[in-house]
Tab-separated table of C-alpha atoms and ligand atoms in Angstrom:
chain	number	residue	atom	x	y	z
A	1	UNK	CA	-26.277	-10.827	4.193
A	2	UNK	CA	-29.854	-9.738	2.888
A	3	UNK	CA	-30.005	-5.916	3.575
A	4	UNK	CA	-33.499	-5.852	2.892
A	5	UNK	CA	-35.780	-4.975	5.977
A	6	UNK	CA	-32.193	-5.922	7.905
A	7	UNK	CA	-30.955	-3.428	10.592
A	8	UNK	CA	-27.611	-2.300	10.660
A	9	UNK	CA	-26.172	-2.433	14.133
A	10	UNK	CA	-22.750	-3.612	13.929
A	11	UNK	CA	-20.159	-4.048	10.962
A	12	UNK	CA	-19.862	-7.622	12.220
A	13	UNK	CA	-22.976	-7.987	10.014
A	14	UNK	CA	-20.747	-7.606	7.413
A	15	UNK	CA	-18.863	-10.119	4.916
A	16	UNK	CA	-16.204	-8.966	2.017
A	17	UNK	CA	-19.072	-9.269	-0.483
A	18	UNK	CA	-21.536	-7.133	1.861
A	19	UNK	CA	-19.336	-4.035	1.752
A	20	UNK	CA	-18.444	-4.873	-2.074
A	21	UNK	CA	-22.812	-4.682	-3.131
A	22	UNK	CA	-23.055	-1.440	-0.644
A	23	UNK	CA	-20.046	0.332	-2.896
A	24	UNK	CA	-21.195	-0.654	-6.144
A	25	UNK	CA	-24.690	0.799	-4.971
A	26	UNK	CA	-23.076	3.990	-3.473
A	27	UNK	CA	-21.267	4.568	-7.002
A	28	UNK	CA	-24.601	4.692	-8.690
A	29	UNK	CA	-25.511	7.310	-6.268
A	30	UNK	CA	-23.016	9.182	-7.341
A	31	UNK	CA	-24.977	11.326	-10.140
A	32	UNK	CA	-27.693	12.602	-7.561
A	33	UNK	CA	-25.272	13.535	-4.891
A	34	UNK	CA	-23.559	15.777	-7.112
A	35	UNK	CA	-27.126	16.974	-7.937
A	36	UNK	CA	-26.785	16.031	-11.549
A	37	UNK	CA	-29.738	14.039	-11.115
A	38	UNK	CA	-32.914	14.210	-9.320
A	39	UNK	CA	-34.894	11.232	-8.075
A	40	UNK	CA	-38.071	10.433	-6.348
A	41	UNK	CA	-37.941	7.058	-5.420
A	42	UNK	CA	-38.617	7.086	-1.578
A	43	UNK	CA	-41.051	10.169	-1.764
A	44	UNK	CA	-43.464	9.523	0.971
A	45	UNK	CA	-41.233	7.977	3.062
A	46	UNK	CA	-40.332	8.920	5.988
A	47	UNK	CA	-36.635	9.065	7.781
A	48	UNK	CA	-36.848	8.839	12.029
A	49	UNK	CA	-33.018	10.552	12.589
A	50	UNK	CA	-33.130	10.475	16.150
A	51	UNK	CA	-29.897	11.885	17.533
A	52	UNK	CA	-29.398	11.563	21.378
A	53	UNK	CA	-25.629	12.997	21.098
A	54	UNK	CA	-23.770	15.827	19.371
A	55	UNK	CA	-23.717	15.221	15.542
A	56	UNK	CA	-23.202	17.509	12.759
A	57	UNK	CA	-22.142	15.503	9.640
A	58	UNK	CA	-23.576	11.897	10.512
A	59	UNK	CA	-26.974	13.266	11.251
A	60	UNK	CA	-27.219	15.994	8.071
A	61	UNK	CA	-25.696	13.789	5.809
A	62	UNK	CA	-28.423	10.667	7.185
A	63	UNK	CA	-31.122	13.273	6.400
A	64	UNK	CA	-29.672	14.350	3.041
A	65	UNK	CA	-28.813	11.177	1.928
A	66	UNK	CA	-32.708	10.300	2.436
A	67	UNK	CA	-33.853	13.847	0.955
A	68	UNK	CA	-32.133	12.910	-2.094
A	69	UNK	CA	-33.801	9.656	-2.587
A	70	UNK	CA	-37.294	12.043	-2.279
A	71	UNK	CA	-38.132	11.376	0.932
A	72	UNK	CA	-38.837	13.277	4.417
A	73	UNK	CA	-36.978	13.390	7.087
A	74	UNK	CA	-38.530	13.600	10.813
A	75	UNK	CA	-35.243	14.643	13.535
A	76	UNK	CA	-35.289	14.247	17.375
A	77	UNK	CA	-31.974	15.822	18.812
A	78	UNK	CA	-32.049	16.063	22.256
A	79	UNK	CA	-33.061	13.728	25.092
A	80	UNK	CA	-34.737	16.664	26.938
A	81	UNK	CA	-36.877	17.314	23.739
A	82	UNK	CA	-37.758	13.502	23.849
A	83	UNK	CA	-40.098	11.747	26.319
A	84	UNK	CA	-36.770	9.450	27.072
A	85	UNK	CA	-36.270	12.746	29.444
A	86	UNK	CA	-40.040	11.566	31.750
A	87	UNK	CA	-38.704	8.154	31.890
A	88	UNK	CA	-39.994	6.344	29.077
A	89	UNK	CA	-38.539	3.031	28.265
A	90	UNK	CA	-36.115	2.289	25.053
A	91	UNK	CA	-38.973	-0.505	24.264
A	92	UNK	CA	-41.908	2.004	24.400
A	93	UNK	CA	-40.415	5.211	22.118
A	94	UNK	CA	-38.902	1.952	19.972
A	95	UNK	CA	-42.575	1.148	19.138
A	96	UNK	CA	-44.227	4.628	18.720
A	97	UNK	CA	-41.707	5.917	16.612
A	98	UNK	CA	-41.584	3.420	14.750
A	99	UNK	CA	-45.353	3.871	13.968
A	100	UNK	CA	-44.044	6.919	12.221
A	101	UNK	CA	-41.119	5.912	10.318
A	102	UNK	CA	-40.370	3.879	7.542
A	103	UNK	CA	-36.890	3.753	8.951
A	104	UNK	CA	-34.364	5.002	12.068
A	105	UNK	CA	-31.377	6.131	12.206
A	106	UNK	CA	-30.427	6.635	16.090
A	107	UNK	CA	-27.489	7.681	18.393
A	108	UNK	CA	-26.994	7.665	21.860
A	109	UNK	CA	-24.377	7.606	24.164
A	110	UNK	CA	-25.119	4.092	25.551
A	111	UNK	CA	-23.699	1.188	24.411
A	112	UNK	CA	-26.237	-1.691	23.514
A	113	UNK	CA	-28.950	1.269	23.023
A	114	UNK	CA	-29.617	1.367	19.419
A	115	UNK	CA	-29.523	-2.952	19.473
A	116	UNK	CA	-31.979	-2.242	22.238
A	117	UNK	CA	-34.546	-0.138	20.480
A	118	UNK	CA	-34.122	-2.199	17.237
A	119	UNK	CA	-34.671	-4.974	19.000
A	120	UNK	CA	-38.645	-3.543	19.478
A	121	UNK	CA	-38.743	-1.491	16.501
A	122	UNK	CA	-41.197	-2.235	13.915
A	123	UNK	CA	-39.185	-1.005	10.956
A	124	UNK	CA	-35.586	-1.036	10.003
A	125	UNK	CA	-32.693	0.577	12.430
A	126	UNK	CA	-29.215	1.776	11.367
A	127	UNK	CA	-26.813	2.774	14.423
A	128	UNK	CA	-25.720	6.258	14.097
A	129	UNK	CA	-23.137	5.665	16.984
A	130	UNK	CA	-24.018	3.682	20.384
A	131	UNK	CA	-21.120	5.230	22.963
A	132	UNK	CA	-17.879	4.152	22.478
A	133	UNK	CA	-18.739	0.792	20.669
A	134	UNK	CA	-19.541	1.002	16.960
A	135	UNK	CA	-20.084	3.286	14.383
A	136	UNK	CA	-21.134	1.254	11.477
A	137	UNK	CA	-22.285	3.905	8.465
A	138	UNK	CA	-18.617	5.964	9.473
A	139	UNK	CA	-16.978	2.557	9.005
A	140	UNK	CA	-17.975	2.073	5.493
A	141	UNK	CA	-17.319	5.536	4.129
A	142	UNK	CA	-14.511	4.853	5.628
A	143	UNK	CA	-13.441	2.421	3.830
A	144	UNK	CA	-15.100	3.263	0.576
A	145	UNK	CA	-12.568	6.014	0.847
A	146	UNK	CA	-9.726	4.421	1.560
A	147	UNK	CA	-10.753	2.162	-1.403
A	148	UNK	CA	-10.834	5.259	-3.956
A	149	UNK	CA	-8.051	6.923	-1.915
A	150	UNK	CA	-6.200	3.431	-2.903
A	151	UNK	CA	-7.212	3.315	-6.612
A	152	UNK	CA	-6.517	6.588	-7.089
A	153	UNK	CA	-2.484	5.377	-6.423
A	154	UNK	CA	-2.424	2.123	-7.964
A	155	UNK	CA	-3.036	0.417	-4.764
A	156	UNK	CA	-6.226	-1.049	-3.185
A	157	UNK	CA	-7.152	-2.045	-0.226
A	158	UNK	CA	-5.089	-5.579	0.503
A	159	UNK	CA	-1.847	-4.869	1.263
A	160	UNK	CA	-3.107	-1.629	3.345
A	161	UNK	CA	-0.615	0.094	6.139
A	162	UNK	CA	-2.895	2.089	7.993
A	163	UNK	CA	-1.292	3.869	11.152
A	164	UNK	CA	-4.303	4.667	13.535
A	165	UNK	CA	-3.613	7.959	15.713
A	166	UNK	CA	-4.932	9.148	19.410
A	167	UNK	CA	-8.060	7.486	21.509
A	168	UNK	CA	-7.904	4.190	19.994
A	169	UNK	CA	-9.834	3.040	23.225
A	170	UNK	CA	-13.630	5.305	23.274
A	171	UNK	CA	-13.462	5.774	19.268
A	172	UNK	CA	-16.304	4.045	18.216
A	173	UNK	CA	-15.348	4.931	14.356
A	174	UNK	CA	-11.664	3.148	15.110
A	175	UNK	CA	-13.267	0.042	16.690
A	176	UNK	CA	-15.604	-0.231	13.075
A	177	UNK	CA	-12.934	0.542	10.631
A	178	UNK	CA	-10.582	-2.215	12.493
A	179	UNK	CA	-13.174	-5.200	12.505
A	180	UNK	CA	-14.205	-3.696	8.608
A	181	UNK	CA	-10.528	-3.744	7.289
A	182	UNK	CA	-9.527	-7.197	9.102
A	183	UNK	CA	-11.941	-8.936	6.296
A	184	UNK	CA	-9.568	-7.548	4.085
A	185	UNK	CA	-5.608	-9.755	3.549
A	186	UNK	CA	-2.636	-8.499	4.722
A	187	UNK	CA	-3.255	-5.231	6.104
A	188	UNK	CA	-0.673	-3.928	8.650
A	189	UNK	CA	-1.897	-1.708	11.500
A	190	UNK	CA	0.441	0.588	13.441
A	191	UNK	CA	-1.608	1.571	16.350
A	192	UNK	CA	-0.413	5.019	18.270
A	193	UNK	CA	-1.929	5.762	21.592
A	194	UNK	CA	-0.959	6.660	24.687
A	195	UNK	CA	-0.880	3.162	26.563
A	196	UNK	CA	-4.155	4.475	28.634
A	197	UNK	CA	-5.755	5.055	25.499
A	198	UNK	CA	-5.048	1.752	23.123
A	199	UNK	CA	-7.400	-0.431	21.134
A	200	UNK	CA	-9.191	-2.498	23.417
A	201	UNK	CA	-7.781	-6.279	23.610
A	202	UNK	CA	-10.977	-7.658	21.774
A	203	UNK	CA	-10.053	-5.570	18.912
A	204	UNK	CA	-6.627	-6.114	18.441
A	205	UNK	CA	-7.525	-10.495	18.662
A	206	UNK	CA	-9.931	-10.143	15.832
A	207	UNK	CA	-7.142	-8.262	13.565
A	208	UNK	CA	-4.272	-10.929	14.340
A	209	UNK	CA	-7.056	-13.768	14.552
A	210	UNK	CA	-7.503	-12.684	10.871
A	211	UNK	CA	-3.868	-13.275	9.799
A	212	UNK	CA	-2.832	-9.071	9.947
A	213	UNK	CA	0.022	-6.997	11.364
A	214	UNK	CA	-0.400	-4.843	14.799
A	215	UNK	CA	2.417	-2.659	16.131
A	216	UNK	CA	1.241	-0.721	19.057
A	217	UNK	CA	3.644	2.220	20.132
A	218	UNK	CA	3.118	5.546	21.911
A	219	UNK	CA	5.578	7.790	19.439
A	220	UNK	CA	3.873	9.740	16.259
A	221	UNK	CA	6.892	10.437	14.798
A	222	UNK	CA	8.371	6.819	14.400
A	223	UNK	CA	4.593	5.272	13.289
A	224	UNK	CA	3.704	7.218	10.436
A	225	UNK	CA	6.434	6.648	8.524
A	226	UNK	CA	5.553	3.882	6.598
A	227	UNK	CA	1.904	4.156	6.240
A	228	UNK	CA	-0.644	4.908	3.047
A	229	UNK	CA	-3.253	6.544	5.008
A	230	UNK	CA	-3.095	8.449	8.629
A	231	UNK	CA	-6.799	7.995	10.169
A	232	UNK	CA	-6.924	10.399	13.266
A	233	UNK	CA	-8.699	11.275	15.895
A	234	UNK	CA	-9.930	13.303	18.922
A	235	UNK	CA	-10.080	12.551	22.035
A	236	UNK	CA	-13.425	11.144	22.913
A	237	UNK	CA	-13.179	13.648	25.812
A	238	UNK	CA	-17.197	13.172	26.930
A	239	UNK	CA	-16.087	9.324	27.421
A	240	UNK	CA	-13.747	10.131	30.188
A	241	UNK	CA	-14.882	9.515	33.668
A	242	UNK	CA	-13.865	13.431	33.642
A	243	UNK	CA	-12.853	16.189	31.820
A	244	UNK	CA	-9.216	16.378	33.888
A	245	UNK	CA	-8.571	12.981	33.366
A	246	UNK	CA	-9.631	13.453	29.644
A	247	UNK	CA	-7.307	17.151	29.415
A	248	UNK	CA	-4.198	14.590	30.203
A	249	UNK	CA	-4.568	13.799	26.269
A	250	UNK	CA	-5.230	16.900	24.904
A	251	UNK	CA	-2.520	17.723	22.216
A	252	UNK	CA	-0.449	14.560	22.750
A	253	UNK	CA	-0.649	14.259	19.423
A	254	UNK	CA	-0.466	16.668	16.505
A	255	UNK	CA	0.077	16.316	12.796
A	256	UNK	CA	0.541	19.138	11.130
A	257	UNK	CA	2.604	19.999	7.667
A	258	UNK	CA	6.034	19.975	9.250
A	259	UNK	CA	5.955	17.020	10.321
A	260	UNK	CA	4.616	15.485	7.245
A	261	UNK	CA	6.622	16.420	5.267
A	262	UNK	CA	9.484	15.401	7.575
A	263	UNK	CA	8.492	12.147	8.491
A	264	UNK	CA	5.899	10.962	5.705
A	265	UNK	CA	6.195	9.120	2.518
A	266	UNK	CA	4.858	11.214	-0.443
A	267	UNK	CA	1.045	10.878	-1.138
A	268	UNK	CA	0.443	9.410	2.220
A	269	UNK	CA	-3.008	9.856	2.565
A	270	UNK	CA	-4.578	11.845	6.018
A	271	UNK	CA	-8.352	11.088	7.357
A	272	UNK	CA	-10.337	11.797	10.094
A	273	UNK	CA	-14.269	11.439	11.427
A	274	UNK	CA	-14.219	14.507	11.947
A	275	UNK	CA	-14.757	16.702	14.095
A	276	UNK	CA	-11.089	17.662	14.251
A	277	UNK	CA	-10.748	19.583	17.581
A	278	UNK	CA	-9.332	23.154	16.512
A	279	UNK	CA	-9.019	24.424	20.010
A	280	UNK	CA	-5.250	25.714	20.153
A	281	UNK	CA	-4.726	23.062	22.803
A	282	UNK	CA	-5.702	19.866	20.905
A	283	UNK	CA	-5.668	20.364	17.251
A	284	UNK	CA	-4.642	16.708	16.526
A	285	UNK	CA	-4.880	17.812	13.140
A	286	UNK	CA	-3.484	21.162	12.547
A	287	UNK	CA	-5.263	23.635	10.065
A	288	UNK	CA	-1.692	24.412	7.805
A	289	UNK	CA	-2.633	21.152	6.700
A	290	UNK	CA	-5.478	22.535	4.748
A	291	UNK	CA	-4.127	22.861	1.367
A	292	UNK	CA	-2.524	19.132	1.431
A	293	UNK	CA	-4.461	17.321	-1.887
A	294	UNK	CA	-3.339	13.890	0.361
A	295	UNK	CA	-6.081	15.616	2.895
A	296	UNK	CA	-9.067	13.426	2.512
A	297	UNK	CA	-11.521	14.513	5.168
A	298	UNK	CA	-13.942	16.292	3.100
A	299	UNK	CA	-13.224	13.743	0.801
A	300	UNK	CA	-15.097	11.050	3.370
A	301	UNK	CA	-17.790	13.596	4.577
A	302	UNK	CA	-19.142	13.837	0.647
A	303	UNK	CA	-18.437	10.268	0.582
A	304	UNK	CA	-20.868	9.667	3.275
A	305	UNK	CA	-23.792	10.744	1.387
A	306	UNK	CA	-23.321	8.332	-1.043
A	307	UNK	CA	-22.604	5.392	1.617
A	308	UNK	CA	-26.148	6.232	3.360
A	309	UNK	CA	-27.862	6.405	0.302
A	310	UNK	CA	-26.821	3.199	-0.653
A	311	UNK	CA	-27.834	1.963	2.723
A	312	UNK	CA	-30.923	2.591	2.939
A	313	UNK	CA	-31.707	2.148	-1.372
A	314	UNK	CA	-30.588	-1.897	0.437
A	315	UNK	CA	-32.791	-1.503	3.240
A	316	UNK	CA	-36.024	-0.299	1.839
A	317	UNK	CA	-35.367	-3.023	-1.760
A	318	UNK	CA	-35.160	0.185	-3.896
A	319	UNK	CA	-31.658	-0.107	-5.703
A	320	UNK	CA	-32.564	-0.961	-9.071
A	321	UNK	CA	-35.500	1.558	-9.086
A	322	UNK	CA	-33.691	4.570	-8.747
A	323	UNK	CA	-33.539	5.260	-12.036
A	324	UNK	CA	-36.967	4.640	-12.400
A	325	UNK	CA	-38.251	8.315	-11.758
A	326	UNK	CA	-35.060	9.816	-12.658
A	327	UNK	CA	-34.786	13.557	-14.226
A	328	UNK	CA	-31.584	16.288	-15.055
A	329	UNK	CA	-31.884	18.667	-12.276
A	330	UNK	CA	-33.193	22.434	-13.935
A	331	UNK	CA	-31.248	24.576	-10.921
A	332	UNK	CA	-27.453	25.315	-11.812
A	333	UNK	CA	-24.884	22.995	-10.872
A	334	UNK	CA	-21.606	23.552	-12.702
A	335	UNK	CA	-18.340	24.013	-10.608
A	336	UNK	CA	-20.475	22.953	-7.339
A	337	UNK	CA	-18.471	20.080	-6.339
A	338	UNK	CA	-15.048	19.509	-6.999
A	339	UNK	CA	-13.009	16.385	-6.050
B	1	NCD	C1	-17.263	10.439	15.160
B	1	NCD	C2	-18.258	9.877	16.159
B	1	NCD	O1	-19.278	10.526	16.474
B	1	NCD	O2	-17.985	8.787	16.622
B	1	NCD	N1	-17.805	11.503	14.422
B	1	NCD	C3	-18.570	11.215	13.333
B	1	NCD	O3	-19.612	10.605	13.430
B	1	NCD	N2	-18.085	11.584	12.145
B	1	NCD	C4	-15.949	10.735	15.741
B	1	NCD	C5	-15.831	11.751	16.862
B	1	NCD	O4	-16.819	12.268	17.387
B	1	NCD	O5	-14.690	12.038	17.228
């Protein structure tokens, strides 16, 4: 695909080669994430990062991601702080705001609603989330993690068995990664729900319409035996029609170092979106887990900078001018980041 001027609204967008150009990008970024380097290449532009639904990570690292590239960042956060709250149209705040952007990045709890307002925006639109459909940008950190992950085993990413763990069915960063990894061969899925809760039909067709293994079964235990990387998650409980019906789920299931080490290979490798939910009755991912090196999850949050950097470096036709008004940052740095 050309990424210039392109929105990014679904990882559909996407072929093998798409995904390889945004990694090679995101490993140039490398150098000013770990603030080794300083660059100014976007400075007067300016970042909409309009976020319509809880966020911590996707919307700070968005903002970073476009603060290190030198530019500003303008944030919405709440419908009642936006005039979306008096009535006003997706259409209408599509083509004001974009008056003041040079790019969005939006979220919302409706799905179709960021295609929606791209479809009237004026400048470039990456979906930060729509509901329970996609979640594009998590997708390819994702996946560039799983990648290094990978490499960092002697593996890569063919061959992949992935075992995908609790709402299968409202997570929006499951139904991504799936369509994402089935453009890579031979990866085998073990998908562990409860049967309320599995990957929705469409999903599933696409994976074995691409030639790949699906086991769906409701035990933990049994599925993550065999598996190079864990990816779970939380119950998407503000997707249930209501909170009792979304309680049924909570703590169904929980990995936590016993049971790695019981039922594991060595080195399998754990992710998650994140947030984890570390309320004593969920905790899908249990805190004694902590100290695990195979833990990857802050692992894929610093890898997200790098992934939205790269992004919008595509979007905005600045990639090879990075370097351009490059400079050593002066502040310390030593011993800030460590792998
Ligand atoms: C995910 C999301 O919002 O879909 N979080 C994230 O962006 N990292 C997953 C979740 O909320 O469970």
């Amino acid at each position: 695909m050309n990424f210039v001027g392109s929105h990014i609204l679904s990882v559909s967008q996407f072929e093998r080669d798409d995904i390889e150009s945004v990694f090679s990008v995101a490993d140039q970024m490398i150098p000013y994430a770990n603030r080794e380097r300083v660059t100014r290449v976007l400075e007067g532009a300016i970042l909409g990062n309009m976020f319509f639904e809880p966020s911590t990570r996707t919307r700070v690292s968005f903002g970073c991601a476009w603060n290190l590239l030198g530019g500003d960042v303008r944030e919405t956060t709440e419908i009642k702080a936006s005039a979306i709250a008096k009535g006003e149209s997706f259409y209408d705040t599509a083509r004001v705001l974009s008056g003041y952007s040079d790019l969005i990045v939006m979220r919302h709890q409706i799905e179709g609603s960021v295609e929606e307002f791209a479809s009237a925006s004026r400048v470039p639109v990456i979906n930060g989330g729509d509901g329970s459909n996609e979640h594009p940008s998590q997708a390819l950190l994702d996946l560039y993690t799983i990648r290094k992950e990978m490499e960092g085993r002697g593996k890569q990413v063919d061959d992949l068995r992935i075992a995908l763990i609790g709402d299968l069915r409202y997570g929006r960063a499951v139904h991504s990664l799936c369509k994402l990894l089935s453009l890579y061969t031979n990866i085998h899925f073990t998908l562990i729900s409860p049967s309320e809760l599995k990957l929705p039909e469409q999903y599933v067709a696409n994976i074995e319409a691409r030639g790949h293994k699906v086991v769906e079964m409701e035990d933990l235990q049994a599925g993550i035996t065999q598996a190079d990387i864990l990816y779970v998650t939380r119950t998407q409980e503000e997707r249930f029609p209501s909170q009792e019906e979304a309680d049924r789920y909570k703590g169904l299931f929980r990995l936590n170092q016993s049971i790695y080490t019981e039922f594991c290979e060595p080195n399998t490798v754990i992710m998650h979106p994140l947030p984890r939910d570390s309320r004593g009755d969920a905790r899908e991912l249990d805190d004694d887990l902590n100290e695990n090196p195979n833990l990857a999850i802050f692992r894929q949050t610093d890898n997200g900078v790098v992934i939205r950097m790269a992004l919008f470096a595509m979007i905005l036709d600045v990639a090879d001018k990075v370097e351009d008004s490059a400079q050593e940052v002066p502040w310390y740095t030593e011993g800030r980041f460590r792998s």
